[in-house]
PDB file of C-alpha atoms and ligand atoms in Angstrom:
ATOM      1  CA  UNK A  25    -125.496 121.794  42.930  1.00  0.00           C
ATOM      2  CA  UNK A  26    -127.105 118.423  41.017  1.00  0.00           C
ATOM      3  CA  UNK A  27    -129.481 119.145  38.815  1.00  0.00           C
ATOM      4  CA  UNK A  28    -132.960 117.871  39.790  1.00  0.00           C
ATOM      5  CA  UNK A  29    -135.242 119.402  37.362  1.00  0.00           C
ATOM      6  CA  UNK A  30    -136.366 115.853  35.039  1.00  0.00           C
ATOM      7  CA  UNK A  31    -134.598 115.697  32.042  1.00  0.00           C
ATOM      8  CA  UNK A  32    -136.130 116.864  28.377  1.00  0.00           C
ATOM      9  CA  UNK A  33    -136.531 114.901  25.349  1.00  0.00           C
ATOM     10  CA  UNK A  34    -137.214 115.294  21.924  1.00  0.00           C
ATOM     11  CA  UNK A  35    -138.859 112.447  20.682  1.00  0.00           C
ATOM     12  CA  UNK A  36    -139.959 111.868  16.729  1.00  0.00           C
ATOM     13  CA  UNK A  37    -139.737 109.270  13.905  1.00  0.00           C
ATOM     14  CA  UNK A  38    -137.826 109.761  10.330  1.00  0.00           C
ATOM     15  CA  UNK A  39    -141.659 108.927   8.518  1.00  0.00           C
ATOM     16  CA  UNK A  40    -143.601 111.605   7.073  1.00  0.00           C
ATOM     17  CA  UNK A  41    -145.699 109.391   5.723  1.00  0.00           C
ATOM     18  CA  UNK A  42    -149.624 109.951   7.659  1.00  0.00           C
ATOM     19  CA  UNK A  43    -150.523 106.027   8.158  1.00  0.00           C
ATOM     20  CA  UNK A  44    -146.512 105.712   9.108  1.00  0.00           C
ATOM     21  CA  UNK A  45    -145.784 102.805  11.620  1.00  0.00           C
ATOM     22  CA  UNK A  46    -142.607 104.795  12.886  1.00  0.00           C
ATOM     23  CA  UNK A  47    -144.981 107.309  14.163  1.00  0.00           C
ATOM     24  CA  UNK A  48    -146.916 105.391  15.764  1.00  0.00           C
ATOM     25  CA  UNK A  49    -144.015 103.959  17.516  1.00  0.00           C
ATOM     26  CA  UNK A  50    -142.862 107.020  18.273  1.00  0.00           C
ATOM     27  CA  UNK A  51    -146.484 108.608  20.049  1.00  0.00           C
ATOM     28  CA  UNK A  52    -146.337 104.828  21.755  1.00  0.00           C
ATOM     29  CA  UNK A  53    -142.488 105.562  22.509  1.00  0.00           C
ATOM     30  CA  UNK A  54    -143.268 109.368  23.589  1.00  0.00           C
ATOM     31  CA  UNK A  55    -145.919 107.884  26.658  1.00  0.00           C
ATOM     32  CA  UNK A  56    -143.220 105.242  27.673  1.00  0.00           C
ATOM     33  CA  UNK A  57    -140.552 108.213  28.274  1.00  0.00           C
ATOM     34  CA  UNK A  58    -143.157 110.758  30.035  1.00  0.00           C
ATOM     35  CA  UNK A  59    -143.953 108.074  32.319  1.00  0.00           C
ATOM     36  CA  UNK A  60    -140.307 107.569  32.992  1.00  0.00           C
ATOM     37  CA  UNK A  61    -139.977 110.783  34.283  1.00  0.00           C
ATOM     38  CA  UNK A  62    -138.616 113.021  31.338  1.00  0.00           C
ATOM     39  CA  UNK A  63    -140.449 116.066  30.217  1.00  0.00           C
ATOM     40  CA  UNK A  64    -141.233 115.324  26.339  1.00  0.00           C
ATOM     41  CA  UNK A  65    -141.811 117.539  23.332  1.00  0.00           C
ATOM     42  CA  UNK A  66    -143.269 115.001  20.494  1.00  0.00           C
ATOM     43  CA  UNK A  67    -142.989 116.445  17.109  1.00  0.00           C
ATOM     44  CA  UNK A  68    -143.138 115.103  13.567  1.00  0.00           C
ATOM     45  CA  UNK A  69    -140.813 116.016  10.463  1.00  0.00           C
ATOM     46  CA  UNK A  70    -143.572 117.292   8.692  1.00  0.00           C
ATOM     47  CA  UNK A  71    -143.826 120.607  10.438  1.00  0.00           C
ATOM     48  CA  UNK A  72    -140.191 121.176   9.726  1.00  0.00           C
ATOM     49  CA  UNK A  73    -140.089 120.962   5.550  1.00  0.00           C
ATOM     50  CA  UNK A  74    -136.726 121.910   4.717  1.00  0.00           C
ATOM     51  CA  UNK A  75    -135.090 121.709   1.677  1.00  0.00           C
ATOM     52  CA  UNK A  76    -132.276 119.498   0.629  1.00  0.00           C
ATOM     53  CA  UNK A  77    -129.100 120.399   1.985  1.00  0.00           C
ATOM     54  CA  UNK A  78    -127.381 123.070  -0.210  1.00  0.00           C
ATOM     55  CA  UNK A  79    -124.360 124.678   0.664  1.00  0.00           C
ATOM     56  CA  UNK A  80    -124.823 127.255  -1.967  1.00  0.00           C
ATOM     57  CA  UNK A  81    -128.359 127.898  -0.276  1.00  0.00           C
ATOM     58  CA  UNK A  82    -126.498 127.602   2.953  1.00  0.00           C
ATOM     59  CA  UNK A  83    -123.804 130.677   1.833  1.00  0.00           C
ATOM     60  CA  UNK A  84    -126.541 132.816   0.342  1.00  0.00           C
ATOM     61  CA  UNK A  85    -129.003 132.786   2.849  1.00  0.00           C
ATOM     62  CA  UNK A  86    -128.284 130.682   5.954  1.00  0.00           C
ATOM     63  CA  UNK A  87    -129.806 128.209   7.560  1.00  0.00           C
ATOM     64  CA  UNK A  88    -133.533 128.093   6.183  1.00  0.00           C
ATOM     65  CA  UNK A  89    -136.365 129.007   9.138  1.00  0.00           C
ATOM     66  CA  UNK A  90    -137.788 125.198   9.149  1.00  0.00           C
ATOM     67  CA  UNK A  91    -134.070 124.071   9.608  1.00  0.00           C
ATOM     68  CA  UNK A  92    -133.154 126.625  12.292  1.00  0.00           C
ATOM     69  CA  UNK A  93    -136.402 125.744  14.032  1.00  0.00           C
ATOM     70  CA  UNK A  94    -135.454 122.132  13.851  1.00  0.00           C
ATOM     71  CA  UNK A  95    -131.743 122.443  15.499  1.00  0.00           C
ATOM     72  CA  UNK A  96    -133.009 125.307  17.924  1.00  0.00           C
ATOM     73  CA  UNK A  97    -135.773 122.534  19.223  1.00  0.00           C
ATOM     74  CA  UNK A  98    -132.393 119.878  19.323  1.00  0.00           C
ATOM     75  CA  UNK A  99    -130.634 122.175  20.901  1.00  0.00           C
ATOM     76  CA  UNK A 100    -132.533 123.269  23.909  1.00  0.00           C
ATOM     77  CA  UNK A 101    -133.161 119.017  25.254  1.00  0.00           C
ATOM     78  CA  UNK A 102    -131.111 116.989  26.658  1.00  0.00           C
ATOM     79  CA  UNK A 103    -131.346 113.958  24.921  1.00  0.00           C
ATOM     80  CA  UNK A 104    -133.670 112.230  21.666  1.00  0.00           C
ATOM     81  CA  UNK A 105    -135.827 109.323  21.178  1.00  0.00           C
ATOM     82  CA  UNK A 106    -135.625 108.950  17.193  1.00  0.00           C
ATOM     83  CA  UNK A 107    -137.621 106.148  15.460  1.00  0.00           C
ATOM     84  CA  UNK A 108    -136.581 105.757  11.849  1.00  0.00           C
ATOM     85  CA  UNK A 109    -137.470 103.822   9.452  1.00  0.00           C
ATOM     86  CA  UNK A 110    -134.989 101.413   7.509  1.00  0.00           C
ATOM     87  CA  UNK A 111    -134.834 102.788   3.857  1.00  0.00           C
ATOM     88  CA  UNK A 112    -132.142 100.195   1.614  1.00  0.00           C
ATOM     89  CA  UNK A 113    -130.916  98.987   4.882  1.00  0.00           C
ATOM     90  CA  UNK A 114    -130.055 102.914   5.979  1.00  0.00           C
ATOM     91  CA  UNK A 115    -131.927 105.570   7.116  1.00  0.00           C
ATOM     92  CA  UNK A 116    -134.601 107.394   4.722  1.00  0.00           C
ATOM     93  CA  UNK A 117    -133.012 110.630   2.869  1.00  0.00           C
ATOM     94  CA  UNK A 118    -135.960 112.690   4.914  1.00  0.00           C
ATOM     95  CA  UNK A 119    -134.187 112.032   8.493  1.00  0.00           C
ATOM     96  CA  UNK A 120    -130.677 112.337   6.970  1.00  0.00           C
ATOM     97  CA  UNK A 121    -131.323 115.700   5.799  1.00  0.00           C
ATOM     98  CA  UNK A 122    -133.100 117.045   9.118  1.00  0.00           C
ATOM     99  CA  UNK A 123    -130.388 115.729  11.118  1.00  0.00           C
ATOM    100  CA  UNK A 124    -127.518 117.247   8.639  1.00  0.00           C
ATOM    101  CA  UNK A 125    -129.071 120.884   8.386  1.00  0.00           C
ATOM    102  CA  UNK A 126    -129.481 120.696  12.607  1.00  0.00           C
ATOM    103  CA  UNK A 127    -125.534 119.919  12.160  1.00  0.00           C
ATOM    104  CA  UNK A 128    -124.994 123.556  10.729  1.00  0.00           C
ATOM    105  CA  UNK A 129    -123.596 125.943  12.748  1.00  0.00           C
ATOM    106  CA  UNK A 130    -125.139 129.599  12.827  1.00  0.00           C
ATOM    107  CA  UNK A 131    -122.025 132.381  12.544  1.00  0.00           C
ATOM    108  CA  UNK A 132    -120.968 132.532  16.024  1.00  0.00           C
ATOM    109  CA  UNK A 133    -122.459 129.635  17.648  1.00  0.00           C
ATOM    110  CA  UNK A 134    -119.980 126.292  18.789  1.00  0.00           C
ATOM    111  CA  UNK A 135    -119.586 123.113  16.247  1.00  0.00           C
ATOM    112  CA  UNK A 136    -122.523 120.657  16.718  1.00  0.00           C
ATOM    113  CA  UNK A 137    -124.363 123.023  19.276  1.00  0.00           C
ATOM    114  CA  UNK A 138    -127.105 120.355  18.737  1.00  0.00           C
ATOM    115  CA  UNK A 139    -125.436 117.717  19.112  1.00  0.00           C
ATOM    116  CA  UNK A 140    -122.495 117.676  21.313  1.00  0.00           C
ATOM    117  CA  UNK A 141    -122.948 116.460  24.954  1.00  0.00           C
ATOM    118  CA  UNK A 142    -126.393 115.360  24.126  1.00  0.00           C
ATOM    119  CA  UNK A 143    -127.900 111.537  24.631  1.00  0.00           C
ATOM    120  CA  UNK A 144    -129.762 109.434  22.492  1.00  0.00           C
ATOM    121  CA  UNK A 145    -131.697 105.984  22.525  1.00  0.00           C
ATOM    122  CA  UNK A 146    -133.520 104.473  18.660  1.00  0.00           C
ATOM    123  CA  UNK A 147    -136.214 102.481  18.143  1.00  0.00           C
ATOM    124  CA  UNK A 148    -137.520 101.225  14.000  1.00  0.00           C
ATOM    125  CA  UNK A 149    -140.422  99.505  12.912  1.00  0.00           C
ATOM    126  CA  UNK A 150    -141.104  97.695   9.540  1.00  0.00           C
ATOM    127  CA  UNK A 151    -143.250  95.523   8.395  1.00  0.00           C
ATOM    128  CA  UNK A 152    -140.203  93.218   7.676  1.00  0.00           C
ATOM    129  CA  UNK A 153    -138.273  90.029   9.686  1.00  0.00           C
ATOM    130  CA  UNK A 154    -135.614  92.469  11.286  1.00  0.00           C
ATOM    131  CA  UNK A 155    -137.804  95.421  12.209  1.00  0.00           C
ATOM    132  CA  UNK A 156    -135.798  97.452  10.564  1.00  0.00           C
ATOM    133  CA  UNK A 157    -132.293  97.015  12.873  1.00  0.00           C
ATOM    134  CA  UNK A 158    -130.064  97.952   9.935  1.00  0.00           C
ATOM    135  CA  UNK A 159    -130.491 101.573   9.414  1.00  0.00           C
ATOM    136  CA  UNK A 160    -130.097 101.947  13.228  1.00  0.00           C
ATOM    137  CA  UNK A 161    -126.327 100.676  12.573  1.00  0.00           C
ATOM    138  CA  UNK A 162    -126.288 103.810  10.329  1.00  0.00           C
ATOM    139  CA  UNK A 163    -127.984 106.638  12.906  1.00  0.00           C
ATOM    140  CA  UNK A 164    -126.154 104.657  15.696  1.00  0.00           C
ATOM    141  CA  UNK A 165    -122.489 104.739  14.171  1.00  0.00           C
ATOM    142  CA  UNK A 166    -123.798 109.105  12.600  1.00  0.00           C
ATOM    143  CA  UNK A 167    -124.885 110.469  15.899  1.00  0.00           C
ATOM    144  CA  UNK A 168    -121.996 109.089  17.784  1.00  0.00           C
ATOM    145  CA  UNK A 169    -119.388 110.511  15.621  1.00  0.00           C
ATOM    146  CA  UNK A 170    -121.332 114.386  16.058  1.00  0.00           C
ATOM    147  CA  UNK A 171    -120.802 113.732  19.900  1.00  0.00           C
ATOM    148  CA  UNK A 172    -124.338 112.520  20.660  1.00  0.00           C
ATOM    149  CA  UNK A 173    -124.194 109.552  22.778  1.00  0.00           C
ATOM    150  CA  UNK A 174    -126.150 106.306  21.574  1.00  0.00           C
ATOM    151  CA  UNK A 175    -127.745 104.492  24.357  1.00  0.00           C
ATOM    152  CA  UNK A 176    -126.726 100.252  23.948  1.00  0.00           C
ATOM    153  CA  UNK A 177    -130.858  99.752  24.375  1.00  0.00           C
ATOM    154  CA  UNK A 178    -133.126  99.941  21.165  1.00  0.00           C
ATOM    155  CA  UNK A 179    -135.925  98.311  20.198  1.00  0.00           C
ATOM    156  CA  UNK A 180    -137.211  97.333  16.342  1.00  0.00           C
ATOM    157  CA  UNK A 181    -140.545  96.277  15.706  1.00  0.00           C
ATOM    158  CA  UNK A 182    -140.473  93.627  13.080  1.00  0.00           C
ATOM    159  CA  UNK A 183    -144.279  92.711  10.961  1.00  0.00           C
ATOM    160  CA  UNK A 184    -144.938  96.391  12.411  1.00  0.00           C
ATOM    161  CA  UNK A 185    -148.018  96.477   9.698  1.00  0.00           C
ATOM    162  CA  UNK A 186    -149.752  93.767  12.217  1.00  0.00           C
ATOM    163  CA  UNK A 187    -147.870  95.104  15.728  1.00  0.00           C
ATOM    164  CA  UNK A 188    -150.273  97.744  16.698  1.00  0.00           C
ATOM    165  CA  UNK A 189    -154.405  98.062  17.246  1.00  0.00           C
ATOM    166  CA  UNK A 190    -157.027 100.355  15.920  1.00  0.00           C
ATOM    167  CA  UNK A 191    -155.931 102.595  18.776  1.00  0.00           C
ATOM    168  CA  UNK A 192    -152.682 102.782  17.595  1.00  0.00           C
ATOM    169  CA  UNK A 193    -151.307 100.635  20.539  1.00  0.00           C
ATOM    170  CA  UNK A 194    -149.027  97.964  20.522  1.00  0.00           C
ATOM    171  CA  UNK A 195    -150.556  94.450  20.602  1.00  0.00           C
ATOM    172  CA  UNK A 196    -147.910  92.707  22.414  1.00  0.00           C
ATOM    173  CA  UNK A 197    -147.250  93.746  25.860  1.00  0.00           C
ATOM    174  CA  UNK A 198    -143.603  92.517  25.699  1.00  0.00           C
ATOM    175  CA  UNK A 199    -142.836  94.746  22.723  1.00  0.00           C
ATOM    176  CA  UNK A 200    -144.678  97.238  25.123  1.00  0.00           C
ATOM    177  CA  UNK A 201    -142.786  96.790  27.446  1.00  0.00           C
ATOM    178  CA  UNK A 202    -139.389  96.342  25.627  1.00  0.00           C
ATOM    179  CA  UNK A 203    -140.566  99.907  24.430  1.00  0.00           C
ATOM    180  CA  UNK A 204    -140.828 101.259  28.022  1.00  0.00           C
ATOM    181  CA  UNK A 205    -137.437  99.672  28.866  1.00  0.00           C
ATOM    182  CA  UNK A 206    -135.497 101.943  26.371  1.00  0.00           C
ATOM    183  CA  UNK A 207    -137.181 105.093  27.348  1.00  0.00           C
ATOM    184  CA  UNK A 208    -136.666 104.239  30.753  1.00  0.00           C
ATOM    185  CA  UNK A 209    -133.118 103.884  30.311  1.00  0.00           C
ATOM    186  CA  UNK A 210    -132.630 106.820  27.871  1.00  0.00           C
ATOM    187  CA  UNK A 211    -134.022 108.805  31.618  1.00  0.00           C
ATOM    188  CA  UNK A 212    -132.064 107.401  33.971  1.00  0.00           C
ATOM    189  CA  UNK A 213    -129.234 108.191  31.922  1.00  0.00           C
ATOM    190  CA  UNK A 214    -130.741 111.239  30.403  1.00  0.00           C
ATOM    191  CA  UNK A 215    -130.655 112.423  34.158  1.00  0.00           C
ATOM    192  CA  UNK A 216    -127.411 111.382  35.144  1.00  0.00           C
ATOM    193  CA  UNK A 217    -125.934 113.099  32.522  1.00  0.00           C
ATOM    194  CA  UNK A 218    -127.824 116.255  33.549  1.00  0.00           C
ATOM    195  CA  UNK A 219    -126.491 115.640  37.294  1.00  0.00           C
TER     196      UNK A 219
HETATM  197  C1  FNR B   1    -138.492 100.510   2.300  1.00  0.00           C
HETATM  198  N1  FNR B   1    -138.821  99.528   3.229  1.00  0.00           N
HETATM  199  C2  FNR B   1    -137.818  98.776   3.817  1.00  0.00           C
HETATM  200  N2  FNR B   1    -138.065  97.978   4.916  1.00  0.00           N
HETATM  201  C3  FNR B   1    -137.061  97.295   5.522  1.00  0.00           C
HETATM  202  O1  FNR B   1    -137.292  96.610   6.521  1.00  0.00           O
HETATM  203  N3  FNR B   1    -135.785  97.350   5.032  1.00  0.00           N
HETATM  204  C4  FNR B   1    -135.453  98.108   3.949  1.00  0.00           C
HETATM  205  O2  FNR B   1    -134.299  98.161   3.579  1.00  0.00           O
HETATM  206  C5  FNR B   1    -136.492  98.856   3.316  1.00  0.00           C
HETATM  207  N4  FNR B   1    -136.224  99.676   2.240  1.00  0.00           N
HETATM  208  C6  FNR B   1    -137.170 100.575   1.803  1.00  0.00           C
HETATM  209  C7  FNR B   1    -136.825 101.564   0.878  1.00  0.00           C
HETATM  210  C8  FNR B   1    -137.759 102.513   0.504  1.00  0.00           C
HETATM  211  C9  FNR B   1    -137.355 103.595  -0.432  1.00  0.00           C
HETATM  212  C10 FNR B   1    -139.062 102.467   1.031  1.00  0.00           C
HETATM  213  C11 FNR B   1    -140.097 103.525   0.645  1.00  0.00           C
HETATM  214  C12 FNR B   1    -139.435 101.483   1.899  1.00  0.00           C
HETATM  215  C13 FNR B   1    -140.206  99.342   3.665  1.00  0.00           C
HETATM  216  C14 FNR B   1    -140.499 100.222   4.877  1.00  0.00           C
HETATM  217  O3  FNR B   1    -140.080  99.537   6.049  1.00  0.00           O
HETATM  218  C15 FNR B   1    -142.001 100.485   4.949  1.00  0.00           C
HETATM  219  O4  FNR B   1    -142.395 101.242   3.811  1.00  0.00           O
HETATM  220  C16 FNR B   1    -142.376 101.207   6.230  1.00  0.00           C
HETATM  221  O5  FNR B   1    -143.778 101.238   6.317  1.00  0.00           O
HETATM  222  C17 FNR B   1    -141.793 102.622   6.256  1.00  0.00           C
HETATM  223  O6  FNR B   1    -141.963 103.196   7.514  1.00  0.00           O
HETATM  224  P1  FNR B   1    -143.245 104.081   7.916  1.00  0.00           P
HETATM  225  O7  FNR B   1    -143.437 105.145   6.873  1.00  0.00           O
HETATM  226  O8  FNR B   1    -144.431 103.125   7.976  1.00  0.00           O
HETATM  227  O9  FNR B   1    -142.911 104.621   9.257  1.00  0.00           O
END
């Protein structure tokens, strides 16, 4: 029997930074995949604070609760909508650690429970030329080799500190609608995948 019920995403940006332009991306981004049909849960990093990765930490005690919180919420969508920011040309150390705890198995449970099988599509904004394209090289070429597959489709948002309003909208309707392009994509496939 197909599947009908609409695909769920997890959408949510690698800033924890308040002002952050990823976020705002990623609220703008979060709208653009409702309306394409998915059923969203928007969250930010910040109500997840985990500490670094520690494999010592990891033996004595497990997974720690913001972690296990993190990869539970992973694990039960179908697909993710991150927007990161580019830190050095990579992704910041904030993201990289969220995404390597929610890459932990729990005693019992199957490698990359969060990961495998799973779809993604990325999106960046900085205020610089290149919107910050380069660190989505790195979370493109990372989630594909923990089974996650990487939509083609992205979209960066270069001068992002003059891209959006007051309202926290974006000024330009072609990066608006660039931005609903992706997410509609991520969907479609999102759903077929599902099917
Ligand atoms: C940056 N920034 C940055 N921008 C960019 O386009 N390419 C880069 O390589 C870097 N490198 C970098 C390293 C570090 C450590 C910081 C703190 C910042 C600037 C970055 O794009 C800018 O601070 C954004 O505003 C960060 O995203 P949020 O927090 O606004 O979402």
């Amino acid at each position: 029997m197909p599947n009908s019920t609409p695909p769920k995403i997890l959408v949510f940006a690698g800033s924890l930074r308040r002002g952050s332009f990823n976020k705002k991306l990623a609220r703008i981004a979060a709208e653009s995949v409702r309306k394409a049909g998915a059923q969203v849960t928007h969250i930010e990093l910040n109500e997840f604070p985990m500490p670094l990765y520690d494999g010592d930490l990891e033996a004595s005690e497990g997974i720690p609760e913001p972690a296990l919180r993190f990869k539970e919420l992973m694990k039960s969508h179908d697909g993710f909508l991150i927007v990161s920011p580019e830190y050095n040309s990579s992704i910041p150390g904030t993201l990289k650690n969220a995404l390597d705890w929610a890459s932990r198995s729990s005693p019992g449970e199957p490698a990359l429970a969060a990961y495998d099988g799973k779809i993604a599509a990325l999106m960046s904004a900085s205020p610089g030329a290149l919107g910050g394209l380069r660190g989505l090289v790195h979370l493109r070429a990372m989630l594909g080799n923990i089974k996650t597959l990487v939509i083609p489709e992205q979209q960066a948002v270069s001068k992002a500190n003059e891209a959006f309003d007051d309202e926290g909208r974006l000024k330009d309707p072609k990066t608006q609608a660039a931005v609903d392009k992706v997410a509609a994509r991520l969907v479609e496939l999102a759903a077929k995948l599902r099917a």
